Amino acid sequence: MGAITIAAPLPATGLFADNTFRAPGGPQADEVVNPATEETIGRVAAADAGDVDTAISAARRAVDAGPWSRLSPRERSDALYRLAEVLASDYDRILAVVIAETGCPVTAARAHQVGIPLRHMEYWAEAARRPKLMSRDPVVTTRANGSGVLGSWVVRREPYGVVVAITPYNFPFLQTVMKMGPALAAGNAMVVKPSPLTPFSTFLLAEAAQRADLPPGAFNVVAGGAEVGDALVSDPRVDLVSFTGSAAVGSLIAGRAATRLTRVVLELGGKSALIVCEDADLAQAVRAGVQSATYHAGQGCALTTRHLVHRRVWGDYVERLTEELRRVPVGDPTDPRTGMGPLIRPMAVDRVDACVHEAARRGATVAVGGSRGEHPRGYFYQPTLLTGVANTDPVAREEIFGPVIVAMEFGTEDDAVELANDSPYGLAGHVLSADPARAFGLSRLHQPGCTVRRLQAVRLRA
Ligand code: NAD
């Protein structure tokens, strides 16, 4: 595996604290590999305990002594607008780096990996301008003796303080921006730890913070894996942990943070349902179905990977979906004709393949896919559709995080809702019907006692 040249220079890496890049103290350097070519893009040295301390101390100072915490809303907004401008001027480079480290096809990456987060950054720059203090109308309360009490009140928005952000590998730039925008707009200072699989996008943000001349300590970055993440979460000087990643790691982090009563925000995995009603436009449904499995090779939390299809259209839907999945161009993510790129690492390919083959051994039918395909290099897996699976089967319950759909048949709407809600996850859900009112109504149904897992989103298709 040789180093490759990507279209744009990589950012500096290491410990980013107080707006300065420093050599990290950690002994190990994580190799960052382009999953489409298997070539090494670069190496990023992990932080050690001293680096974690330096980064948190920088953020703490920015909160406790300023200047970041002392800026007026307008000054903070101006700083974030400068950051948004620097990032917008670096669009092509960000796109190249994100594609090289994630393997996400360029057509999807343009919008979702880079374009949308850039718009988010502008939104938060504007939001930072909102006044911290809002007065409310006075309220008169009547006492028992008939006299009145005039109460007046204000709402004052306060930052939490030091926010630790831990992000997953699949949307590295977007995930960091989605945490950075609101946290900084509210006046928090941050320490971010990106995934060691895709760290460069976050260091692009560090570089941009430096170029935009953000006050020292407002935005800090440390590299590394579980050990560094754990050190951040365990530090008593942290006021809030914002984590996006797997349910397994989220639960570890929640446990760790609970021992110090640190606030935690968790955004975790999914096994979301796509309900195809008998009146749905099948061509549209199949397009949505293909997208749900192939988008970033199935490496998305809210993708609909369980397709629940009405008995009357089941045969037709499965036949058309199989045909369309077979046609998806899998390959080079830099080619705009590519529909699906690689998985992140060989381990991910092995895991997906094992899930599919174990399901087949238990009786599932592999309607299409179920193999790595013919690729001279890269961590590819073919779009795969499994049928003949019960909702109790592990392949219908666990997040596979690869291009694998499990399709199941239902007879009545009640059956569809019951199947959709019978899942350990509850992140998203889609209903496809020709009748928007029906789709909306169906999306609101849930089984008694299952409020957390009910369908939480609806995409209407008339
Ligand atoms: P992961 O849970 O393996 O890792 C996420 C981050 O946590 C990484 O930065 C990792 O280094 C760090 N980490 C690992 N162990 C840790 C520990 N003990 N303490 C602190 N930090 C630790 O997730 P991943 O494989 O990078 O990403 C895929 C997962 O993320 C999927 O489950 C996906 O559904 C989920 N995800 C959820 C959303 C959402 O918004 N709900 C968005 C994207 C991804």
Short mmCIF file of C-alpha atoms and ligand atoms in Angstrom, two decimals:
data_model
loop_
_atom_site.label_atom_id
_atom_site.label_comp_id
_atom_site.label_asym_id
_atom_site.label_seq_id
_atom_site.Cartn_x
_atom_site.Cartn_y
_atom_site.Cartn_z
CA MET A 1 0.00 0.00 0.00
CA GLY A 2 1.63 3.24 -1.14
CA ALA A 3 0.70 6.80 -0.34
CA ILE A 4 -1.66 8.32 -2.87
CA THR A 5 -1.99 11.85 -4.01
CA ILE A 6 -5.43 13.27 -3.43
CA ALA A 7 -6.60 16.31 -5.32
CA ALA A 8 -6.00 18.58 -2.36
CA PRO A 9 -3.41 18.92 0.40
CA LEU A 10 -4.30 17.31 3.72
CA PRO A 11 -4.64 19.56 6.77
CA ALA A 12 -2.15 19.64 9.60
CA THR A 13 -2.95 17.13 12.34
CA GLY A 14 -1.85 16.45 15.91
CA LEU A 15 -3.11 18.21 19.00
CA PHE A 16 -5.08 21.36 18.14
CA ALA A 17 -5.48 23.51 21.25
CA ASP A 18 -5.58 27.28 21.75
CA ASN A 19 -5.72 27.70 17.97
CA THR A 20 -2.29 26.08 17.57
CA PHE A 21 -1.25 22.73 16.12
CA ARG A 22 1.23 20.86 18.34
CA ALA A 23 2.92 17.46 18.05
CA PRO A 24 0.84 14.97 20.04
CA GLY A 25 2.42 12.89 22.77
CA GLY A 26 0.76 9.55 21.97
CA PRO A 27 3.04 6.71 20.87
CA GLN A 28 0.78 5.38 18.16
CA ALA A 29 -0.08 6.84 14.75
CA ASP A 30 -3.29 5.62 13.18
CA GLU A 31 -3.02 4.87 9.47
CA VAL A 32 -5.82 6.47 7.48
CA VAL A 33 -6.70 4.39 4.43
CA ASN A 34 -8.73 5.26 1.34
CA PRO A 35 -11.33 2.46 1.38
CA ALA A 36 -11.81 2.57 -2.40
CA THR A 37 -8.14 2.14 -3.29
CA GLU A 38 -6.72 0.54 -0.10
CA GLU A 39 -3.93 3.12 -0.25
CA THR A 40 -2.68 5.01 2.77
CA ILE A 41 -3.73 8.63 2.73
CA GLY A 42 -1.69 9.58 5.78
CA ARG A 43 -1.04 8.88 9.43
CA VAL A 44 -2.47 10.71 12.41
CA ALA A 45 -0.79 10.44 15.79
CA ALA A 46 -3.12 9.84 18.73
CA ALA A 47 -3.27 12.09 21.75
CA ASP A 48 -1.94 10.99 25.13
CA ALA A 49 -3.23 11.88 28.60
CA GLY A 50 -1.21 15.13 28.60
CA ASP A 51 -2.78 16.20 25.29
CA VAL A 52 -6.28 15.51 26.58
CA ASP A 53 -5.47 17.66 29.60
CA THR A 54 -4.07 20.45 27.38
CA ALA A 55 -7.16 20.48 25.16
CA ILE A 56 -9.64 20.45 28.03
CA SER A 57 -7.64 23.13 29.88
CA ALA A 58 -7.73 25.34 26.77
CA ALA A 59 -11.50 24.92 26.47
CA ARG A 60 -11.95 25.50 30.20
CA ARG A 61 -9.97 28.77 30.03
CA ALA A 62 -12.02 29.93 27.02
CA VAL A 63 -15.17 29.37 29.11
CA ASP A 64 -14.00 30.53 32.53
CA ALA A 65 -11.76 33.46 31.61
CA GLY A 66 -12.70 34.19 28.02
CA PRO A 67 -12.37 35.83 25.65
CA TRP A 68 -14.73 33.37 23.94
CA SER A 69 -17.33 33.28 26.72
CA ARG A 70 -17.24 37.08 27.11
CA LEU A 71 -17.99 37.92 23.49
CA SER A 72 -21.29 39.58 22.71
CA PRO A 73 -23.72 37.59 20.54
CA ARG A 74 -22.79 39.83 17.62
CA GLU A 75 -19.03 39.26 18.08
CA ARG A 76 -19.56 35.52 18.36
CA SER A 77 -21.72 35.56 15.26
CA ASP A 78 -19.04 37.52 13.36
CA ALA A 79 -16.44 34.92 14.34
CA LEU A 80 -18.69 32.10 13.11
CA TYR A 81 -19.41 33.95 9.86
CA ARG A 82 -15.64 34.25 9.32
CA LEU A 83 -15.37 30.50 9.90
CA ALA A 84 -18.26 29.79 7.50
CA GLU A 85 -16.57 31.92 4.82
CA VAL A 86 -13.20 30.20 5.20
CA LEU A 87 -14.92 26.82 4.91
CA ALA A 88 -17.01 27.82 1.89
CA SER A 89 -13.86 28.97 0.10
CA ASP A 90 -12.33 25.52 0.75
CA TYR A 91 -15.28 23.51 -0.63
CA ASP A 92 -13.36 21.52 -3.30
CA ARG A 93 -10.60 20.55 -0.91
CA ILE A 94 -13.05 19.47 1.80
CA LEU A 95 -14.93 17.37 -0.75
CA ALA A 96 -11.73 15.68 -1.96
CA VAL A 97 -10.57 14.88 1.57
CA VAL A 98 -13.98 13.57 2.67
CA ILE A 99 -14.27 11.29 -0.39
CA ALA A 100 -10.72 10.01 0.08
CA GLU A 101 -11.22 9.08 3.72
CA THR A 102 -14.85 7.88 3.65
CA GLY A 103 -15.21 6.42 0.13
CA CYS A 104 -18.58 8.16 -0.19
CA PRO A 105 -19.54 8.66 -3.87
CA VAL A 106 -19.11 12.21 -5.08
CA THR A 107 -22.77 12.78 -5.99
CA ALA A 108 -23.92 12.04 -2.44
CA ALA A 109 -20.87 13.66 -0.86
CA ARG A 110 -21.39 17.01 -2.58
CA ALA A 111 -24.69 17.59 -0.83
CA HIS A 112 -24.71 15.54 2.33
CA GLN A 113 -21.07 15.36 3.34
CA VAL A 114 -20.12 18.96 2.51
CA GLY A 115 -22.84 21.23 1.06
CA ILE A 116 -25.42 20.78 3.82
CA PRO A 117 -22.93 21.21 6.70
CA LEU A 118 -21.65 24.41 5.10
CA ARG A 119 -25.20 25.76 5.07
CA HIS A 120 -25.60 24.62 8.70
CA MET A 121 -22.53 26.63 9.66
CA GLU A 122 -24.08 29.78 8.16
CA TYR A 123 -27.33 29.07 9.97
CA TRP A 124 -25.53 28.84 13.32
CA ALA A 125 -23.50 31.96 12.61
CA GLU A 126 -26.80 33.81 12.21
CA ALA A 127 -28.38 32.05 15.21
CA ALA A 128 -25.50 33.21 17.43
CA ARG A 129 -26.82 36.76 16.96
CA ARG A 130 -30.04 36.03 18.83
CA PRO A 131 -30.14 37.88 22.13
CA LYS A 132 -29.35 35.81 25.22
CA LEU A 133 -32.04 37.51 27.22
CA MET A 134 -35.72 37.42 26.37
CA SER A 135 -38.37 39.13 28.46
CA ARG A 136 -41.82 37.65 28.78
CA ASP A 137 -45.18 39.30 29.42
CA PRO A 138 -45.97 39.87 33.12
CA VAL A 139 -48.34 37.31 34.65
CA VAL A 140 -50.92 38.14 37.34
CA THR A 141 -51.63 35.31 39.77
CA THR A 142 -54.57 35.58 42.19
CA ARG A 143 -53.99 34.79 45.86
CA ALA A 144 -56.54 32.93 48.05
CA ASN A 145 -57.64 36.25 49.58
CA GLY A 146 -58.40 37.66 46.13
CA SER A 147 -55.43 40.01 45.86
CA GLY A 148 -53.15 39.74 42.87
CA VAL A 149 -49.40 39.04 42.50
CA LEU A 150 -47.65 40.57 39.53
CA GLY A 151 -44.88 38.27 38.31
CA SER A 152 -42.44 39.15 35.60
CA TRP A 153 -39.74 36.90 34.23
CA VAL A 154 -37.00 36.57 31.69
CA VAL A 155 -35.49 33.63 29.81
CA ARG A 156 -31.74 33.76 29.68
CA ARG A 157 -29.85 31.36 27.37
CA GLU A 158 -26.68 30.00 28.97
CA PRO A 159 -24.01 27.78 27.46
CA TYR A 160 -23.20 24.49 29.22
CA GLY A 161 -19.48 25.27 29.35
CA VAL A 162 -16.97 22.74 28.00
CA VAL A 163 -18.52 20.38 25.47
CA VAL A 164 -16.77 17.18 24.39
CA ALA A 165 -17.88 15.97 20.95
CA ILE A 166 -17.14 12.40 19.84
CA THR A 167 -18.03 11.59 16.23
CA PRO A 168 -18.41 8.49 14.02
CA TYR A 169 -16.57 7.67 10.80
CA ASN A 170 -19.37 7.82 8.22
CA PHE A 171 -20.08 11.59 7.91
CA PRO A 172 -17.00 13.06 9.59
CA PHE A 173 -17.24 16.66 8.38
CA LEU A 174 -21.02 16.90 8.75
CA GLN A 175 -21.05 15.29 12.18
CA THR A 176 -18.42 17.68 13.54
CA VAL A 177 -20.16 20.74 12.05
CA MET A 178 -23.54 19.63 13.42
CA LYS A 179 -22.06 19.64 16.91
CA MET A 180 -19.75 22.59 16.44
CA GLY A 181 -22.35 25.03 15.04
CA PRO A 182 -24.87 25.00 17.90
CA ALA A 183 -22.27 24.52 20.64
CA LEU A 184 -20.14 27.48 19.55
CA ALA A 185 -23.14 29.66 18.67
CA ALA A 186 -24.37 29.26 22.24
CA GLY A 187 -20.97 30.21 23.64
CA ASN A 188 -19.63 26.81 24.68
CA ALA A 189 -16.01 25.82 24.09
CA MET A 190 -15.34 22.41 22.55
CA VAL A 191 -12.96 19.50 22.42
CA VAL A 192 -13.67 17.24 19.45
CA LYS A 193 -12.44 13.68 18.98
CA PRO A 194 -13.12 12.36 15.48
CA SER A 195 -13.07 8.70 14.48
CA PRO A 196 -9.51 7.46 13.89
CA LEU A 197 -10.80 6.00 10.60
CA THR A 198 -11.69 9.43 9.15
CA PRO A 199 -9.95 12.16 11.17
CA PHE A 200 -8.80 14.55 8.41
CA SER A 201 -12.17 16.26 7.88
CA THR A 202 -12.20 17.44 11.49
CA PHE A 203 -8.66 18.75 11.20
CA LEU A 204 -9.83 20.77 8.19
CA LEU A 205 -12.21 22.44 10.63
CA ALA A 206 -9.34 23.06 13.07
CA GLU A 207 -7.34 24.65 10.29
CA ALA A 208 -10.35 26.79 9.33
CA ALA A 209 -10.79 27.88 12.97
CA GLN A 210 -7.17 29.03 12.94
CA ARG A 211 -7.58 30.88 9.63
CA ALA A 212 -10.82 32.49 10.84
CA ASP A 213 -8.98 33.61 13.97
CA LEU A 214 -11.44 32.10 16.44
CA PRO A 215 -10.47 33.10 19.99
CA PRO A 216 -8.03 30.62 21.57
CA GLY A 217 -9.58 27.55 23.21
CA ALA A 218 -13.01 27.87 21.60
CA PHE A 219 -12.46 24.86 19.32
CA ASN A 220 -9.92 22.14 20.12
CA VAL A 221 -9.26 18.74 18.54
CA VAL A 222 -7.56 15.59 19.80
CA ALA A 223 -7.03 12.46 17.70
CA GLY A 224 -7.31 8.85 18.82
CA GLY A 225 -9.68 6.00 19.50
CA ALA A 226 -11.59 4.54 22.44
CA GLU A 227 -8.89 5.29 25.02
CA VAL A 228 -8.76 8.99 24.16
CA GLY A 229 -12.57 9.16 24.00
CA ASP A 230 -12.81 7.55 27.41
CA ALA A 231 -10.29 10.00 28.91
CA LEU A 232 -12.36 12.92 27.59
CA VAL A 233 -15.65 11.56 28.88
CA SER A 234 -14.14 10.83 32.30
CA ASP A 235 -12.68 14.29 32.86
CA PRO A 236 -14.54 16.16 35.63
CA ARG A 237 -13.97 19.53 33.92
CA VAL A 238 -16.31 18.54 31.06
CA ASP A 239 -19.87 19.87 31.30
CA LEU A 240 -21.54 17.99 28.46
CA VAL A 241 -20.66 15.06 26.19
CA SER A 242 -22.23 14.98 22.74
CA PHE A 243 -21.74 11.55 21.19
CA THR A 244 -22.80 10.17 17.83
CA GLY A 245 -21.98 6.55 17.10
CA SER A 246 -23.00 2.99 17.83
CA ALA A 247 -25.47 2.01 20.54
CA ALA A 248 -22.80 -0.17 22.19
CA VAL A 249 -20.33 2.69 22.63
CA GLY A 250 -23.14 5.12 23.48
CA SER A 251 -24.16 2.93 26.36
CA LEU A 252 -20.56 2.76 27.64
CA ILE A 253 -20.30 6.55 27.46
CA ALA A 254 -23.65 7.08 29.21
CA GLY A 255 -22.47 4.78 32.02
CA ARG A 256 -19.14 6.55 32.35
CA ALA A 257 -20.72 10.02 32.32
CA ALA A 258 -23.35 8.95 34.87
CA THR A 259 -20.67 8.35 37.50
CA ARG A 260 -19.90 12.09 37.39
CA LEU A 261 -23.44 13.20 36.51
CA THR A 262 -22.06 14.77 33.35
CA ARG A 263 -24.80 15.65 30.86
CA VAL A 264 -24.86 13.45 27.77
CA VAL A 265 -26.47 13.76 24.35
CA LEU A 266 -26.50 10.48 22.41
CA GLU A 267 -27.33 9.92 18.74
CA LEU A 268 -27.09 6.22 18.05
CA GLY A 269 -27.82 3.54 15.47
CA GLY A 270 -30.94 2.42 13.65
CA LYS A 271 -32.78 -0.42 11.93
CA SER A 272 -35.50 1.70 10.43
CA ALA A 273 -38.59 0.50 8.62
CA LEU A 274 -39.82 1.50 5.17
CA ILE A 275 -43.53 0.65 4.93
CA VAL A 276 -44.75 0.18 1.35
CA CYS A 277 -48.56 0.34 1.26
CA GLU A 278 -50.48 -1.42 -1.51
CA ASP A 279 -51.42 1.93 -3.12
CA ALA A 280 -47.83 3.25 -3.26
CA ASP A 281 -46.31 4.21 -6.58
CA LEU A 282 -44.07 1.16 -6.97
CA ALA A 283 -41.53 2.85 -9.23
CA GLN A 284 -41.00 5.53 -6.56
CA ALA A 285 -41.00 2.94 -3.81
CA VAL A 286 -38.31 0.91 -5.57
CA ARG A 287 -36.19 4.06 -6.06
CA ALA A 288 -36.52 4.83 -2.34
CA GLY A 289 -35.74 1.18 -1.58
CA VAL A 290 -32.56 1.17 -3.66
CA GLN A 291 -31.44 4.44 -2.11
CA SER A 292 -32.00 3.04 1.39
CA ALA A 293 -29.51 0.23 0.86
CA THR A 294 -26.93 1.79 -1.39
CA TYR A 295 -26.62 5.31 0.00
CA HIS A 296 -23.02 5.50 1.29
CA ALA A 297 -23.02 1.68 1.03
CA GLY A 298 -25.60 1.43 3.80
CA GLN A 299 -23.35 3.28 6.26
CA GLY A 300 -26.00 5.68 7.51
CA CYS A 301 -27.84 5.62 10.82
CA ALA A 302 -31.30 6.58 9.53
CA LEU A 303 -31.37 4.43 6.39
CA THR A 304 -34.43 2.21 6.07
CA THR A 305 -33.03 -1.29 6.09
CA ARG A 306 -36.24 -3.20 6.92
CA HIS A 307 -38.74 -3.01 4.08
CA LEU A 308 -42.27 -3.93 5.12
CA VAL A 309 -44.31 -4.51 1.99
CA HIS A 310 -48.05 -5.06 1.60
CA ARG A 311 -48.93 -8.58 0.49
CA ARG A 312 -50.67 -7.34 -2.67
CA VAL A 313 -47.56 -5.66 -4.06
CA TRP A 314 -44.97 -7.91 -2.43
CA GLY A 315 -44.06 -10.01 -5.49
CA ASP A 316 -43.84 -7.04 -7.81
CA TYR A 317 -41.83 -4.93 -5.34
CA VAL A 318 -39.29 -7.67 -4.62
CA GLU A 319 -38.85 -8.47 -8.31
CA ARG A 320 -38.29 -4.82 -9.28
CA LEU A 321 -36.07 -4.06 -6.29
CA THR A 322 -33.91 -7.11 -7.05
CA GLU A 323 -33.50 -5.96 -10.65
CA GLU A 324 -32.63 -2.37 -9.69
CA LEU A 325 -30.15 -3.43 -6.99
CA ARG A 326 -28.40 -5.63 -9.55
CA ARG A 327 -27.94 -2.58 -11.80
CA VAL A 328 -26.39 -0.21 -9.23
CA PRO A 329 -22.91 0.80 -10.46
CA VAL A 330 -20.55 -0.06 -7.61
CA GLY A 331 -17.02 1.30 -7.71
CA ASP A 332 -14.85 4.42 -7.78
CA PRO A 333 -16.43 7.09 -5.53
CA THR A 334 -14.79 9.93 -7.44
CA ASP A 335 -16.69 8.94 -10.61
CA PRO A 336 -20.05 10.77 -10.82
CA ARG A 337 -21.61 7.69 -12.49
CA THR A 338 -20.95 5.58 -9.39
CA GLY A 339 -24.05 4.71 -7.39
CA MET A 340 -22.34 3.00 -4.48
CA GLY A 341 -18.84 3.07 -3.02
CA PRO A 342 -16.97 0.84 -0.58
CA LEU A 343 -17.37 0.01 3.09
CA ILE A 344 -14.88 1.61 5.39
CA ARG A 345 -12.54 -1.31 6.21
CA PRO A 346 -12.09 -5.05 5.41
CA MET A 347 -13.46 -5.86 8.87
CA ALA A 348 -16.74 -4.17 7.93
CA VAL A 349 -16.95 -6.24 4.73
CA ASP A 350 -16.30 -9.45 6.72
CA ARG A 351 -18.98 -8.50 9.26
CA VAL A 352 -21.60 -7.75 6.59
CA ASP A 353 -20.76 -10.95 4.71
CA ALA A 354 -21.03 -13.00 7.92
CA CYS A 355 -24.44 -11.43 8.74
CA VAL A 356 -25.76 -12.32 5.27
CA HIS A 357 -24.41 -15.88 5.25
CA GLU A 358 -25.53 -16.67 8.77
CA ALA A 359 -29.03 -15.45 7.84
CA ALA A 360 -28.95 -17.64 4.72
CA ARG A 361 -27.94 -20.64 6.87
CA ARG A 362 -30.98 -19.94 9.06
CA GLY A 363 -33.21 -20.04 5.97
CA ALA A 364 -33.16 -16.56 4.42
CA THR A 365 -33.18 -16.22 0.63
CA VAL A 366 -30.49 -14.01 -0.89
CA ALA A 367 -32.51 -12.44 -3.72
CA VAL A 368 -29.53 -10.46 -4.99
CA GLY A 369 -25.97 -9.69 -3.83
CA GLY A 370 -24.51 -11.60 -0.93
CA SER A 371 -20.94 -11.28 -2.20
CA ARG A 372 -18.02 -8.87 -2.50
CA GLY A 373 -18.31 -8.62 -6.28
CA GLU A 374 -15.42 -8.33 -8.73
CA HIS A 375 -13.20 -5.44 -7.70
CA PRO A 376 -9.41 -5.47 -8.08
CA ARG A 377 -9.09 -3.39 -4.92
CA GLY A 378 -11.26 -1.63 -2.35
CA TYR A 379 -13.57 -2.83 0.41
CA PHE A 380 -16.70 -3.39 -1.66
CA TYR A 381 -19.85 -5.42 -1.01
CA GLN A 382 -22.67 -5.87 -3.50
CA PRO A 383 -26.14 -4.40 -2.77
CA THR A 384 -28.01 -7.25 -1.11
CA LEU A 385 -31.66 -8.15 -0.57
CA LEU A 386 -32.77 -10.83 1.89
CA THR A 387 -36.28 -12.27 1.94
CA GLY A 388 -37.82 -15.16 3.88
CA VAL A 389 -36.67 -13.61 7.16
CA ALA A 390 -38.72 -13.43 10.36
CA ASN A 391 -38.64 -10.15 12.29
CA THR A 392 -37.18 -12.12 15.21
CA ASP A 393 -34.10 -13.10 13.20
CA PRO A 394 -30.89 -11.27 14.21
CA VAL A 395 -30.50 -9.97 10.65
CA ALA A 396 -33.85 -8.17 11.02
CA ARG A 397 -33.00 -6.77 14.45
CA GLU A 398 -29.33 -5.79 14.43
CA GLU A 399 -27.81 -2.82 12.67
CA ILE A 400 -25.70 -4.25 9.82
CA PHE A 401 -24.28 -0.93 8.59
CA GLY A 402 -23.77 -2.23 5.07
CA PRO A 403 -25.80 -2.39 1.84
CA VAL A 404 -28.24 -5.05 3.06
CA ILE A 405 -32.05 -4.87 3.00
CA VAL A 406 -34.31 -7.28 4.81
CA ALA A 407 -37.76 -7.33 3.16
CA MET A 408 -40.86 -8.70 4.93
CA GLU A 409 -44.49 -9.02 3.92
CA PHE A 410 -47.50 -7.69 5.85
CA GLY A 411 -51.27 -8.12 5.47
CA THR A 412 -52.86 -5.25 7.37
CA GLU A 413 -51.75 -1.80 8.50
CA ASP A 414 -51.83 -3.01 12.10
CA ASP A 415 -49.38 -5.78 11.16
CA ALA A 416 -47.12 -3.22 9.48
CA VAL A 417 -47.07 -0.96 12.54
CA GLU A 418 -46.48 -3.89 14.86
CA LEU A 419 -43.55 -5.11 12.77
CA ALA A 420 -42.10 -1.59 12.47
CA ASN A 421 -42.34 -0.99 16.21
CA ASP A 422 -40.97 -4.41 17.14
CA SER A 423 -37.34 -3.32 17.03
CA PRO A 424 -34.71 -2.41 19.59
CA TYR A 425 -34.11 0.79 17.59
CA GLY A 426 -36.35 3.80 16.93
CA LEU A 427 -34.36 6.28 14.90
CA ALA A 428 -36.47 6.83 11.77
CA GLY A 429 -39.27 5.44 9.64
CA HIS A 430 -40.85 6.02 6.24
CA VAL A 431 -44.33 5.28 4.93
CA LEU A 432 -44.98 5.16 1.18
CA SER A 433 -48.59 5.59 0.08
CA ALA A 434 -50.46 7.40 -2.68
CA ASP A 435 -52.60 8.98 0.02
CA PRO A 436 -50.63 11.49 2.13
CA ALA A 437 -53.26 11.56 4.87
CA ARG A 438 -53.10 7.79 5.19
CA ALA A 439 -49.30 7.82 5.28
CA PHE A 440 -49.30 10.55 7.91
CA GLY A 441 -51.90 8.74 10.01
CA LEU A 442 -49.99 5.48 9.78
CA SER A 443 -46.77 7.15 10.85
CA ARG A 444 -48.43 8.33 14.06
CA LEU A 445 -49.68 4.92 15.12
CA HIS A 446 -47.85 2.98 17.71
CA GLN A 447 -48.37 0.04 19.98
CA PRO A 448 -49.35 0.80 23.59
CA GLY A 449 -46.30 0.92 25.81
CA CYS A 450 -43.99 1.31 22.86
CA THR A 451 -43.81 5.08 22.60
CA VAL A 452 -40.06 5.30 22.25
CA ARG A 453 -39.93 2.84 19.43
CA ARG A 454 -42.84 4.07 17.42
CA LEU A 455 -42.33 5.38 13.91
CA GLN A 456 -40.85 8.80 14.32
CA ALA A 457 -40.72 10.22 10.85
CA VAL A 458 -42.75 10.18 7.73
CA ARG A 459 -41.89 10.79 4.14
CA LEU A 460 -45.01 11.47 2.15
CA ARG A 461 -45.15 10.39 -1.44
CA ALA A 462 -48.34 11.29 -3.23
P1 NAD B 1 -18.48 3.81 17.07
O1 NAD B 1 -19.49 3.82 18.13
O2 NAD B 1 -17.64 2.61 16.88
O3 NAD B 1 -17.44 5.03 17.27
C1 NAD B 1 -17.91 6.36 17.38
C2 NAD B 1 -16.84 7.20 18.07
O4 NAD B 1 -16.70 6.76 19.43
C3 NAD B 1 -15.47 7.12 17.45
O5 NAD B 1 -14.89 8.40 17.45
C4 NAD B 1 -14.73 6.18 18.38
O6 NAD B 1 -13.31 6.35 18.35
C5 NAD B 1 -15.32 6.57 19.73
N1 NAD B 1 -15.22 5.56 20.79
C6 NAD B 1 -15.17 4.21 20.67
N2 NAD B 1 -15.15 3.63 21.89
C7 NAD B 1 -15.21 4.65 22.81
C8 NAD B 1 -15.22 4.70 24.24
N3 NAD B 1 -15.17 3.58 24.98
N4 NAD B 1 -15.28 5.91 24.84
C9 NAD B 1 -15.35 7.05 24.12
N5 NAD B 1 -15.33 7.06 22.75
C10 NAD B 1 -15.26 5.87 22.11
O7 NAD B 1 -19.27 4.19 15.72
P2 NAD B 1 -18.74 4.20 14.21
O8 NAD B 1 -18.47 2.81 13.77
O9 NAD B 1 -17.66 5.22 14.05
O10 NAD B 1 -20.03 4.79 13.46
C11 NAD B 1 -21.12 4.00 13.09
C12 NAD B 1 -22.23 4.07 14.12
O11 NAD B 1 -22.64 5.42 14.31
C13 NAD B 1 -23.50 3.35 13.64
O12 NAD B 1 -24.07 2.66 14.72
C14 NAD B 1 -24.42 4.49 13.20
O13 NAD B 1 -25.78 4.17 13.19
C15 NAD B 1 -24.07 5.54 14.19
N6 NAD B 1 -24.43 6.88 13.70
C16 NAD B 1 -25.50 7.50 14.27
C17 NAD B 1 -25.89 8.75 13.79
C18 NAD B 1 -27.08 9.49 14.38
O14 NAD B 1 -27.21 10.69 14.15
N7 NAD B 1 -27.95 8.84 15.10
C19 NAD B 1 -25.18 9.36 12.76
C20 NAD B 1 -24.07 8.69 12.22
C21 NAD B 1 -23.71 7.45 12.71
#
